[in-house]
Coordinates of C-alpha atoms in Angstrom, one line a residue:
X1 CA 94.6 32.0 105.4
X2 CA 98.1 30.4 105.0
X3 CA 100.1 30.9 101.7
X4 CA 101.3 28.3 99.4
X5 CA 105.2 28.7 98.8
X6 CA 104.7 29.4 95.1
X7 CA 102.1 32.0 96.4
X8 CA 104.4 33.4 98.9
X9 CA 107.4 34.0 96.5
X10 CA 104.5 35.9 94.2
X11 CA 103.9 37.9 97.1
X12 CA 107.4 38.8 97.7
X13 CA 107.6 39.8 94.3
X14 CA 105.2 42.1 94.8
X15 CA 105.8 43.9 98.0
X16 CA 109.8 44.2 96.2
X17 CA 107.7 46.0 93.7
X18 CA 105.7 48.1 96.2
X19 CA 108.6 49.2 98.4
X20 CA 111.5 50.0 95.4
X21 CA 109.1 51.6 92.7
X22 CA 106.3 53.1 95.1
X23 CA 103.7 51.5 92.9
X24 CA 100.8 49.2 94.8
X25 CA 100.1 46.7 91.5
X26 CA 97.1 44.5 92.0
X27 CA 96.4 41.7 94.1
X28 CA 95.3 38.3 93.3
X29 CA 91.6 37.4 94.2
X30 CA 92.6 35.3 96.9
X31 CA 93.4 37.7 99.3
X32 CA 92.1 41.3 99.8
X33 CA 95.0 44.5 99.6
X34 CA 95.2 44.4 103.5
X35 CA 95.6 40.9 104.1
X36 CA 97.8 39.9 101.1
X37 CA 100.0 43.0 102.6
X38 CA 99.7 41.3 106.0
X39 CA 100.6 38.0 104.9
X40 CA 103.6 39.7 103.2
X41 CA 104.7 41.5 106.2
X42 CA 104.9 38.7 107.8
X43 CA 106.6 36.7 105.4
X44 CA 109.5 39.1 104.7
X45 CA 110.2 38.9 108.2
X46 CA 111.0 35.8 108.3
X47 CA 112.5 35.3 104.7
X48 CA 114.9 38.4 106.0
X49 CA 115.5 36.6 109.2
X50 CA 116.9 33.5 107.4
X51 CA 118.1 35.2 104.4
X52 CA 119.4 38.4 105.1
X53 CA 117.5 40.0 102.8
X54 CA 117.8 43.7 102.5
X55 CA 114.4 45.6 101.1
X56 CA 114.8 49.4 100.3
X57 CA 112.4 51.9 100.9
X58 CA 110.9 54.0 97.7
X59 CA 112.8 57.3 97.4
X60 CA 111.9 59.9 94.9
X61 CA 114.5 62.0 92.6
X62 CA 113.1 65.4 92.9
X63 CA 114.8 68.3 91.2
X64 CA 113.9 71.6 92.4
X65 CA 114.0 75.0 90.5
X66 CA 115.2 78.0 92.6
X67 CA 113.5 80.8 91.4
X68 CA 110.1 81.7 91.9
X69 CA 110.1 78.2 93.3
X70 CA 111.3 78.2 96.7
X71 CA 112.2 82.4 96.6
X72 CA 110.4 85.4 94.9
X73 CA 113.0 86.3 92.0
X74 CA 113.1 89.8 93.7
X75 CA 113.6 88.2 97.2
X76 CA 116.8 89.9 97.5
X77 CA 115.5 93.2 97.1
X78 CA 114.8 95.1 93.7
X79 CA 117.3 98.3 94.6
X80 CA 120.4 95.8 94.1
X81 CA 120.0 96.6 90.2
X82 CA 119.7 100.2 90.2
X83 CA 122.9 100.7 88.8
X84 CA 122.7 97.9 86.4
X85 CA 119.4 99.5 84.8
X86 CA 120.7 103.6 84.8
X87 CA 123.5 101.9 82.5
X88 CA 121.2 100.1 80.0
X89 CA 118.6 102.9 80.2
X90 CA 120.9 105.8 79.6
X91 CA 122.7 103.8 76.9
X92 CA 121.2 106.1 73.7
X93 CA 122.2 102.8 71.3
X94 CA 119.5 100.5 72.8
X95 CA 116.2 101.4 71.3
X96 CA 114.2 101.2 74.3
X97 CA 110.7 102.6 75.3
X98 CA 109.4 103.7 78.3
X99 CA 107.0 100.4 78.1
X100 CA 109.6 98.3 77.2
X101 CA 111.9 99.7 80.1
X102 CA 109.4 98.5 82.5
X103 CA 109.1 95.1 81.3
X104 CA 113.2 94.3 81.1
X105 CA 113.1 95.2 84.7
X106 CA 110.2 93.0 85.1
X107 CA 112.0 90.2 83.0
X108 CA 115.5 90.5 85.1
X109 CA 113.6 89.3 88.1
X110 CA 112.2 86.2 86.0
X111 CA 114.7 85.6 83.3
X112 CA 117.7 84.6 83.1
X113 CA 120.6 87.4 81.7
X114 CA 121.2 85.7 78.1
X115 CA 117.7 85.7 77.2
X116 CA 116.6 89.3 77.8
X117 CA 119.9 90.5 76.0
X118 CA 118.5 88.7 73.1
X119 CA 114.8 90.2 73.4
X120 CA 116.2 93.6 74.1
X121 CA 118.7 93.5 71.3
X122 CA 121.4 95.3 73.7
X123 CA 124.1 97.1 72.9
X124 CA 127.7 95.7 72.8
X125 CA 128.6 98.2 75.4
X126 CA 125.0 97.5 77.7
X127 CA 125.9 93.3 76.9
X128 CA 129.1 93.5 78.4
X129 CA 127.8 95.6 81.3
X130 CA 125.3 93.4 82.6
X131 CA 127.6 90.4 82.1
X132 CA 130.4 92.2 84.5
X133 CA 128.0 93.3 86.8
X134 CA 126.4 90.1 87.5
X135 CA 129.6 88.1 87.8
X136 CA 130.6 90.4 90.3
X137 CA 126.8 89.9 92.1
X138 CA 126.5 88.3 95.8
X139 CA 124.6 89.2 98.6
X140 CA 125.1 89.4 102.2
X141 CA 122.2 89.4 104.0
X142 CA 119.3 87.1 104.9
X143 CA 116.4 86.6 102.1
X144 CA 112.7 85.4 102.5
X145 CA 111.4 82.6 100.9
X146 CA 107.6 81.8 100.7
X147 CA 105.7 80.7 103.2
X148 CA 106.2 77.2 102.8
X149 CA 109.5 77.4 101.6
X150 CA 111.1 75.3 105.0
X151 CA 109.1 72.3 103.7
X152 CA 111.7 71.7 101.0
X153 CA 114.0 70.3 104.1
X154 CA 110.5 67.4 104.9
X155 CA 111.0 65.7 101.0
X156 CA 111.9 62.6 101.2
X157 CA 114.4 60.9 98.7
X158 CA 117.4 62.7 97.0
X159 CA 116.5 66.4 96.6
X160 CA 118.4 68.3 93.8
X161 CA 118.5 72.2 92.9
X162 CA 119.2 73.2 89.8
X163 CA 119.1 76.8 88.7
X164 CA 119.6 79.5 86.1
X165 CA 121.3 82.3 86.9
X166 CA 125.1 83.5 87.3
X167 CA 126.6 81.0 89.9
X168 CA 127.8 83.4 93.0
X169 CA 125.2 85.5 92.7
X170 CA 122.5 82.4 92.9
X171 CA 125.0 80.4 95.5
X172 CA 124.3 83.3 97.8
X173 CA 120.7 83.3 97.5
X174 CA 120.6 79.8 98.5
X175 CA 122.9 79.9 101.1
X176 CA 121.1 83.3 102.7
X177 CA 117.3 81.6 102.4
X178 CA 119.2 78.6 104.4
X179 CA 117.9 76.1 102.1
X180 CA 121.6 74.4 100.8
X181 CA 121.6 71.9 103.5
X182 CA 118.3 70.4 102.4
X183 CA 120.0 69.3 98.4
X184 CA 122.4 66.4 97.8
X185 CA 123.8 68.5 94.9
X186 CA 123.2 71.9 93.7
X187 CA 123.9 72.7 89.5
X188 CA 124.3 76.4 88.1
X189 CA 122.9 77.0 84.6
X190 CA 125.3 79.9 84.7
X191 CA 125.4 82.1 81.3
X192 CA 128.5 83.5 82.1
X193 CA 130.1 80.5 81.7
X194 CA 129.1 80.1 78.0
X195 CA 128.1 78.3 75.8
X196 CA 125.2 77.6 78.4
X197 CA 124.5 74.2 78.6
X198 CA 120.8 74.4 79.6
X199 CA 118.7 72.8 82.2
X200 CA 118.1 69.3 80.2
X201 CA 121.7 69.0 80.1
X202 CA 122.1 68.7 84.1
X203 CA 118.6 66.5 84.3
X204 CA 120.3 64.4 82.5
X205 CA 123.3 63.8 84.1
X206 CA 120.7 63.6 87.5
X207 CA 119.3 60.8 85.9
X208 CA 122.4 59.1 85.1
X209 CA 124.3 59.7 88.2
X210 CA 121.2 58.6 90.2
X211 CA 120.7 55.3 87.8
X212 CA 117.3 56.9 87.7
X213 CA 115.0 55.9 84.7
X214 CA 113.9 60.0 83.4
X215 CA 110.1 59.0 83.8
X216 CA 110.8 58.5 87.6
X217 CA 112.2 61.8 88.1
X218 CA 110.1 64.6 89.4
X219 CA 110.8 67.9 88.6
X220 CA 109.6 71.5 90.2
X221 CA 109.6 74.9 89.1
X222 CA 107.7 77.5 87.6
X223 CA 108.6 78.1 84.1
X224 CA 107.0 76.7 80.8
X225 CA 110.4 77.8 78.8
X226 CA 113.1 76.4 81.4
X227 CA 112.6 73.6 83.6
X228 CA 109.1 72.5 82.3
X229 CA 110.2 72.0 78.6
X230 CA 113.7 70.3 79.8
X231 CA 111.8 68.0 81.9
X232 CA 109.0 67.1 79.1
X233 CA 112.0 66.5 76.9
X234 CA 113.7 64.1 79.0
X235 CA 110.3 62.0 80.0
X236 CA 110.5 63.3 83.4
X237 CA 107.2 64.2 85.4
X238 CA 106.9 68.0 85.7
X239 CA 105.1 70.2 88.2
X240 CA 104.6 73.7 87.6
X241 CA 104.3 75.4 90.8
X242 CA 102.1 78.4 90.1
X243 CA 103.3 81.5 92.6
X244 CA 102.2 84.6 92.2
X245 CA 102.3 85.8 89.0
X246 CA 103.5 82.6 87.5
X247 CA 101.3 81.9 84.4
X248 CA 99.6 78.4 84.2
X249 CA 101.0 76.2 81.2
X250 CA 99.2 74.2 79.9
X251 CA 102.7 71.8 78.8
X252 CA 103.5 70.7 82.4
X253 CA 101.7 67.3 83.6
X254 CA 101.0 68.9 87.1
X255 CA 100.2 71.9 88.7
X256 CA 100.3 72.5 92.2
X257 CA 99.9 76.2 94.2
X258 CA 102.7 75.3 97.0
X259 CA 105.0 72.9 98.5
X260 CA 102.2 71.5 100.5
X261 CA 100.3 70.7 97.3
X262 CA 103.6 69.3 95.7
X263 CA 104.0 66.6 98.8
X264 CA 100.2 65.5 98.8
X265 CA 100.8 64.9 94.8
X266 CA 104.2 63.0 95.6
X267 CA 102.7 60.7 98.7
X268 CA 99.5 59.6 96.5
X269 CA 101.8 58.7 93.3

């Protein structure tokens, strides 16, 4: 069925609509999905041919979390705080017991190092101690991911990391799960570069660099306190990716169990 001019330029609008916001609006009644998308095929072609006229792909913003997201937070091997923890344990002035003991260590593998001297109510002395140690922190040698940590480099779009943590010490993690070629940018929520910003702070900046409206912005991770709650605050999607031991919450507006998961949610939005 040909197309009226009037109806064609409709069409155009919509297929602009399709291929720059990744949204599939409805068609009129005179032509079914397929052959309105046909007929717009078709006339783009030729429009382009005569006009020049340049039509972008969709491309999502995706900001990843690091981790318990794409590595275990003990990926790099739980013996490389040893000396940290004989320090705070053996420090008489923190009022620790043996329950509580086992939880920090618990909480350094999930938290970030200004928040559990808070909870813990550390000593000036066992403060200053963790800050030196971890600003001195790096690894070396290669780290394991999860098993469907390589699918981060298969997004499409402009993939960025942003993580908690202090910034050597997470800048070798990256580079030793050989994931820092997959981002466009990489931001460090680094607490020992007070005051700490926060996670919002550097989603927002994403979305302003990227001329991004916040509720097309995707954002992955696994915690309800940190990269779930900045998102929600900014209006961007979040997707709490629920690894072992993550706890599902009920704030974030997805929830997916892998990276496979995460792409299946992306390629149907």
């Amino acid at each position: 069925m040909a197309l009226t001019a009037p109806k064609k330029r409709k069409l155009v609008l919509i297929k602009l609509v399709f291929r720059v916001f990744g949204v599939i609006p409805l068609c009129d009644k005179y032509a079914t999905m397929q052959v309105a998308l046909s007929e717009i095929e078709t006339f783009m072609c030729d429009y382009g041919a005569h006009h020049s006229l340049v039509i972008y792909p969709y491309m999502p913003l995706i900001i990843f979390d690091f981790d318990n997201c794409l590595a275990p937070g003990n990926s790099v091997g739980e013996d490389i705080l040893l000396p940290l923890f004989d320090v705070i344990e053996s420090d008489k002035s923190n009022d620790l017991t043996p329950s509580m003991r086992q939880e920090m260590r618990l909480d350094f593998w999930r938290k970030p190092l200004d928040y559990i001297v808070e909870k813990y109510k550390f000593s000036e002395h066992s403060k200053s101690a963790s800050y030196t140690y971890f600003s001195q922190l790096s690894i070396a040698h290669p780290i394991e991911g999860y098993e469907d940590t390589h699918l981060v480099h298969a997004f499409e779009g402009v993939k960025l990391l942003v993580t908690s943590g202090f910034q050597k010490f997470q800048h070798s993690k990256i580079r030793q799960l050989g994931v820092e070629g997959a981002f466009e940018d990489i931001y460090y929520d680094d607490p020992g570069n007070p005051p700490r910003k926060g996670k919002a702070f550097y989603f927002d900046i994403i979305a302003k660099k990227y001329n991004t409206a916040p509720s097309e912005v995707w954002v992955i991770g696994d915690s309800e306190e940190s990269e779930i709650s900045a998102g929600n605050s900014l209006g961007m999607k979040t997707v709490q990716i629920l690894r072992p031991g993550v706890k599902k919450s009920p704030k974030a507006q997805f929830h997916v169990s892998s990276l496979q998961e995460f792409l299946r949610l992306l390629q149907m939005s």
